Amino acid sequence: MADIIKRLPSLPSERALKVISGRWKAVILYHLFDGPRRLSELRRLVPAVSQKVLIQQLREMEEHGLVHREIFREVPPRVEYSATTLGQSLEPVLLALCEWGQRHAEELGEFDQVGDCVIRPRQSA
Amino acid sequence: MADIIKRLPSLPSERALKVISGRWKAVILYHLFDGPRRLSELRRLVPAVSQKVLIQQLREMEEHGLVHREIFREVPPRVEYSATTLGQSLEPVLLALCEWGQRHAEELGEFDQVGDCVIRPRQSA
DNA sequence: TTCCATACTGACCGGATGGTAACCATGGCC
DNA sequence: GGCCATGGTTACCATCCGGTCAGTATGGAA
């Protein structure tokens, strides 16, 4: 269903935006920055997203090289999703976005409504 | 039609993404970083976008505090769009996105297809 | 009196996106 | 054989987003 990588915009900033903006991609990435996660884990961590959409977002990110999918042939089967190096390299970008998002909320007087930009300590840390 | 600011996501990064990602917003912003622009100018600068959509994007950005719209009651009427301080503060964020977009293109072997991240010198410079 | 420029607005449309709900396949276990 | 868990897929649908194209308003110029 997706042999052809859908042509991304040639303007780099638009390209980046297209790759990052999916309803759940940021949240998912935050969790993957923490380390590999199974599908069932992600479902627990992000209960608001349905399984179909979760997989959808993960597959898109896989297609775009942000996420690695590894299947362990066990019973019951285990699948682990992890952030690739390219995916990891999004962390500072997401941080910049987050900080700007906070500023935006502040300046529009909605400071109370937004969360912070804390990124969980890496597993290895 | 838009007294109520459409509720933005409370996760700051998502908020930022929502505000920035519109088909033409980045390009328009790049031009506004250069200084105020009339609608007709923007139409020339970004010929690929239709007038309706151009106005649409500008109005959304105005609503989100990125863009200022000033009407000069002349004949024929003149309207100038400019980046607010909040809008200007997006420049480094767009730069980060742009640089990441380039990296992404490189790592996917599409380096040739993307442009660079050069931001035009400010009018005042 | 018609024409032009500027800056909008509105009707309509198609594709992408995200959402729900249901179903499928594997293979161990009771 | 029926049930469980995991990790999917499928059909279907509503909404959004951007796109075309045509129309509106103002007021000076020809």
PDB file of N, CA, C and O in Angstrom, chain B residues 10-39:
ATOM      1  N   SER B  10      -3.222  21.815  23.941  1.00  0.00           N
ATOM      2  CA  SER B  10      -2.577  22.295  25.157  1.00  0.00           C
ATOM      3  C   SER B  10      -1.138  21.796  25.278  1.00  0.00           C
ATOM      4  O   SER B  10      -0.358  22.346  26.036  1.00  0.00           O
ATOM      5  N   LEU B  11      -0.806  20.784  24.511  1.00  0.00           N
ATOM      6  CA  LEU B  11       0.592  20.372  24.477  1.00  0.00           C
ATOM      7  C   LEU B  11       1.335  21.399  23.623  1.00  0.00           C
ATOM      8  O   LEU B  11       1.006  21.587  22.452  1.00  0.00           O
ATOM      9  N   PRO B  12       2.328  22.067  24.232  1.00  0.00           N
ATOM     10  CA  PRO B  12       2.942  23.207  23.536  1.00  0.00           C
ATOM     11  C   PRO B  12       3.492  22.875  22.151  1.00  0.00           C
ATOM     12  O   PRO B  12       3.315  23.652  21.217  1.00  0.00           O
ATOM     13  N   SER B  13       4.136  21.737  22.006  1.00  0.00           N
ATOM     14  CA  SER B  13       4.696  21.423  20.693  1.00  0.00           C
ATOM     15  C   SER B  13       3.584  21.252  19.666  1.00  0.00           C
ATOM     16  O   SER B  13       3.701  21.706  18.526  1.00  0.00           O
ATOM     17  N   GLU B  14       2.499  20.632  20.093  1.00  0.00           N
ATOM     18  CA  GLU B  14       1.377  20.458  19.168  1.00  0.00           C
ATOM     19  C   GLU B  14       0.742  21.795  18.836  1.00  0.00           C
ATOM     20  O   GLU B  14       0.332  22.047  17.711  1.00  0.00           O
ATOM     21  N   ARG B  15       0.666  22.620  19.846  1.00  0.00           N
ATOM     22  CA  ARG B  15       0.144  23.968  19.635  1.00  0.00           C
ATOM     23  C   ARG B  15       0.955  24.691  18.565  1.00  0.00           C
ATOM     24  O   ARG B  15       0.418  25.248  17.619  1.00  0.00           O
ATOM     25  N   ALA B  16       2.274  24.657  18.742  1.00  0.00           N
ATOM     26  CA  ALA B  16       3.150  25.304  17.779  1.00  0.00           C
ATOM     27  C   ALA B  16       2.948  24.726  16.383  1.00  0.00           C
ATOM     28  O   ALA B  16       2.797  25.466  15.411  1.00  0.00           O
ATOM     29  N   LEU B  17       2.908  23.414  16.310  1.00  0.00           N
ATOM     30  CA  LEU B  17       2.733  22.779  15.012  1.00  0.00           C
ATOM     31  C   LEU B  17       1.432  23.209  14.357  1.00  0.00           C
ATOM     32  O   LEU B  17       1.391  23.535  13.178  1.00  0.00           O
ATOM     33  N   LYS B  18       0.374  23.229  15.136  1.00  0.00           N
ATOM     34  CA  LYS B  18      -0.924  23.605  14.599  1.00  0.00           C
ATOM     35  C   LYS B  18      -0.901  25.026  14.049  1.00  0.00           C
ATOM     36  O   LYS B  18      -1.460  25.310  13.000  1.00  0.00           O
ATOM     37  N   VAL B  19      -0.231  25.900  14.776  1.00  0.00           N
ATOM     38  CA  VAL B  19      -0.192  27.299  14.369  1.00  0.00           C
ATOM     39  C   VAL B  19       0.651  27.490  13.101  1.00  0.00           C
ATOM     40  O   VAL B  19       0.331  28.295  12.236  1.00  0.00           O
ATOM     41  N   ILE B  20       1.728  26.734  13.006  1.00  0.00           N
ATOM     42  CA  ILE B  20       2.649  26.920  11.886  1.00  0.00           C
ATOM     43  C   ILE B  20       2.226  26.172  10.635  1.00  0.00           C
ATOM     44  O   ILE B  20       2.447  26.637   9.532  1.00  0.00           O
ATOM     45  N   SER B  21       1.636  24.980  10.824  1.00  0.00           N
ATOM     46  CA  SER B  21       1.441  24.174   9.629  1.00  0.00           C
ATOM     47  C   SER B  21       0.186  24.552   8.874  1.00  0.00           C
ATOM     48  O   SER B  21      -0.912  24.149   9.228  1.00  0.00           O
ATOM     49  N   GLY B  22       0.392  25.297   7.860  1.00  0.00           N
ATOM     50  CA  GLY B  22      -0.631  25.576   6.864  1.00  0.00           C
ATOM     51  C   GLY B  22       0.131  25.540   5.578  1.00  0.00           C
ATOM     52  O   GLY B  22       1.323  25.890   5.558  1.00  0.00           O
ATOM     53  N   ARG B  23      -0.534  25.140   4.534  1.00  0.00           N
ATOM     54  CA  ARG B  23       0.144  24.903   3.259  1.00  0.00           C
ATOM     55  C   ARG B  23       1.130  26.002   2.855  1.00  0.00           C
ATOM     56  O   ARG B  23       2.137  25.748   2.224  1.00  0.00           O
ATOM     57  N   TRP B  24       0.846  27.267   3.207  1.00  0.00           N
ATOM     58  CA  TRP B  24       1.678  28.356   2.693  1.00  0.00           C
ATOM     59  C   TRP B  24       2.261  29.236   3.782  1.00  0.00           C
ATOM     60  O   TRP B  24       2.901  30.245   3.498  1.00  0.00           O
ATOM     61  N   LYS B  25       2.030  28.875   5.026  1.00  0.00           N
ATOM     62  CA  LYS B  25       2.396  29.789   6.104  1.00  0.00           C
ATOM     63  C   LYS B  25       3.884  30.041   6.192  1.00  0.00           C
ATOM     64  O   LYS B  25       4.324  31.191   6.346  1.00  0.00           O
ATOM     65  N   ALA B  26       4.687  29.005   6.093  1.00  0.00           N
ATOM     66  CA  ALA B  26       6.129  29.197   6.184  1.00  0.00           C
ATOM     67  C   ALA B  26       6.603  30.158   5.098  1.00  0.00           C
ATOM     68  O   ALA B  26       7.301  31.140   5.389  1.00  0.00           O
ATOM     69  N   VAL B  27       6.214  29.904   3.883  1.00  0.00           N
ATOM     70  CA  VAL B  27       6.650  30.761   2.776  1.00  0.00           C
ATOM     71  C   VAL B  27       6.218  32.195   3.013  1.00  0.00           C
ATOM     72  O   VAL B  27       7.013  33.129   2.862  1.00  0.00           O
ATOM     73  N   ILE B  28       4.964  32.376   3.364  1.00  0.00           N
ATOM     74  CA  ILE B  28       4.464  33.730   3.613  1.00  0.00           C
ATOM     75  C   ILE B  28       5.287  34.390   4.705  1.00  0.00           C
ATOM     76  O   ILE B  28       5.724  35.538   4.567  1.00  0.00           O
ATOM     77  N   LEU B  29       5.520  33.673   5.775  1.00  0.00           N
ATOM     78  CA  LEU B  29       6.287  34.238   6.884  1.00  0.00           C
ATOM     79  C   LEU B  29       7.673  34.653   6.426  1.00  0.00           C
ATOM     80  O   LEU B  29       8.147  35.737   6.772  1.00  0.00           O
ATOM     81  N   TYR B  30       8.335  33.813   5.649  1.00  0.00           N
ATOM     82  CA  TYR B  30       9.651  34.179   5.146  1.00  0.00           C
ATOM     83  C   TYR B  30       9.598  35.553   4.483  1.00  0.00           C
ATOM     84  O   TYR B  30      10.462  36.397   4.703  1.00  0.00           O
ATOM     85  N   HIS B  31       8.559  35.775   3.693  1.00  0.00           N
ATOM     86  CA  HIS B  31       8.455  37.058   3.003  1.00  0.00           C
ATOM     87  C   HIS B  31       8.141  38.190   3.967  1.00  0.00           C
ATOM     88  O   HIS B  31       8.629  39.310   3.801  1.00  0.00           O
ATOM     89  N   LEU B  32       7.331  37.886   4.974  1.00  0.00           N
ATOM     90  CA  LEU B  32       6.999  38.941   5.934  1.00  0.00           C
ATOM     91  C   LEU B  32       8.188  39.276   6.835  1.00  0.00           C
ATOM     92  O   LEU B  32       8.281  40.384   7.362  1.00  0.00           O
ATOM     93  N   PHE B  33       9.086  38.311   7.029  1.00  0.00           N
ATOM     94  CA  PHE B  33      10.285  38.599   7.818  1.00  0.00           C
ATOM     95  C   PHE B  33      11.076  39.719   7.144  1.00  0.00           C
ATOM     96  O   PHE B  33      11.790  40.474   7.797  1.00  0.00           O
ATOM     97  N   ASP B  34      10.951  39.804   5.840  1.00  0.00           N
ATOM     98  CA  ASP B  34      11.655  40.844   5.074  1.00  0.00           C
ATOM     99  C   ASP B  34      11.074  42.233   5.285  1.00  0.00           C
ATOM    100  O   ASP B  34      11.694  43.224   4.894  1.00  0.00           O
ATOM    101  N   GLY B  35       9.892  42.291   5.828  1.00  0.00           N
ATOM    102  CA  GLY B  35       9.234  43.575   5.990  1.00  0.00           C
ATOM    103  C   GLY B  35       7.778  43.467   5.577  1.00  0.00           C
ATOM    104  O   GLY B  35       7.360  42.435   5.058  1.00  0.00           O
ATOM    105  N   PRO B  36       6.993  44.518   5.822  1.00  0.00           N
ATOM    106  CA  PRO B  36       5.566  44.485   5.511  1.00  0.00           C
ATOM    107  C   PRO B  36       5.335  44.255   4.020  1.00  0.00           C
ATOM    108  O   PRO B  36       6.143  44.694   3.192  1.00  0.00           O
ATOM    109  N   ARG B  37       4.268  43.592   3.716  1.00  0.00           N
ATOM    110  CA  ARG B  37       3.941  43.295   2.325  1.00  0.00           C
ATOM    111  C   ARG B  37       2.451  43.510   2.080  1.00  0.00           C
ATOM    112  O   ARG B  37       1.630  43.162   2.923  1.00  0.00           O
ATOM    113  N   ARG B  38       2.136  44.066   0.941  1.00  0.00           N
ATOM    114  CA  ARG B  38       0.736  44.172   0.544  1.00  0.00           C
ATOM    115  C   ARG B  38       0.275  42.840   0.004  1.00  0.00           C
ATOM    116  O   ARG B  38       1.086  42.003  -0.402  1.00  0.00           O
ATOM    117  N   LEU B  39      -1.036  42.667  -0.030  1.00  0.00           N
ATOM    118  CA  LEU B  39      -1.573  41.425  -0.566  1.00  0.00           C
ATOM    119  C   LEU B  39      -1.089  41.189  -1.988  1.00  0.00           C
ATOM    120  O   LEU B  39      -0.631  40.096  -2.328  1.00  0.00           O
TER     121      LEU B  39
END
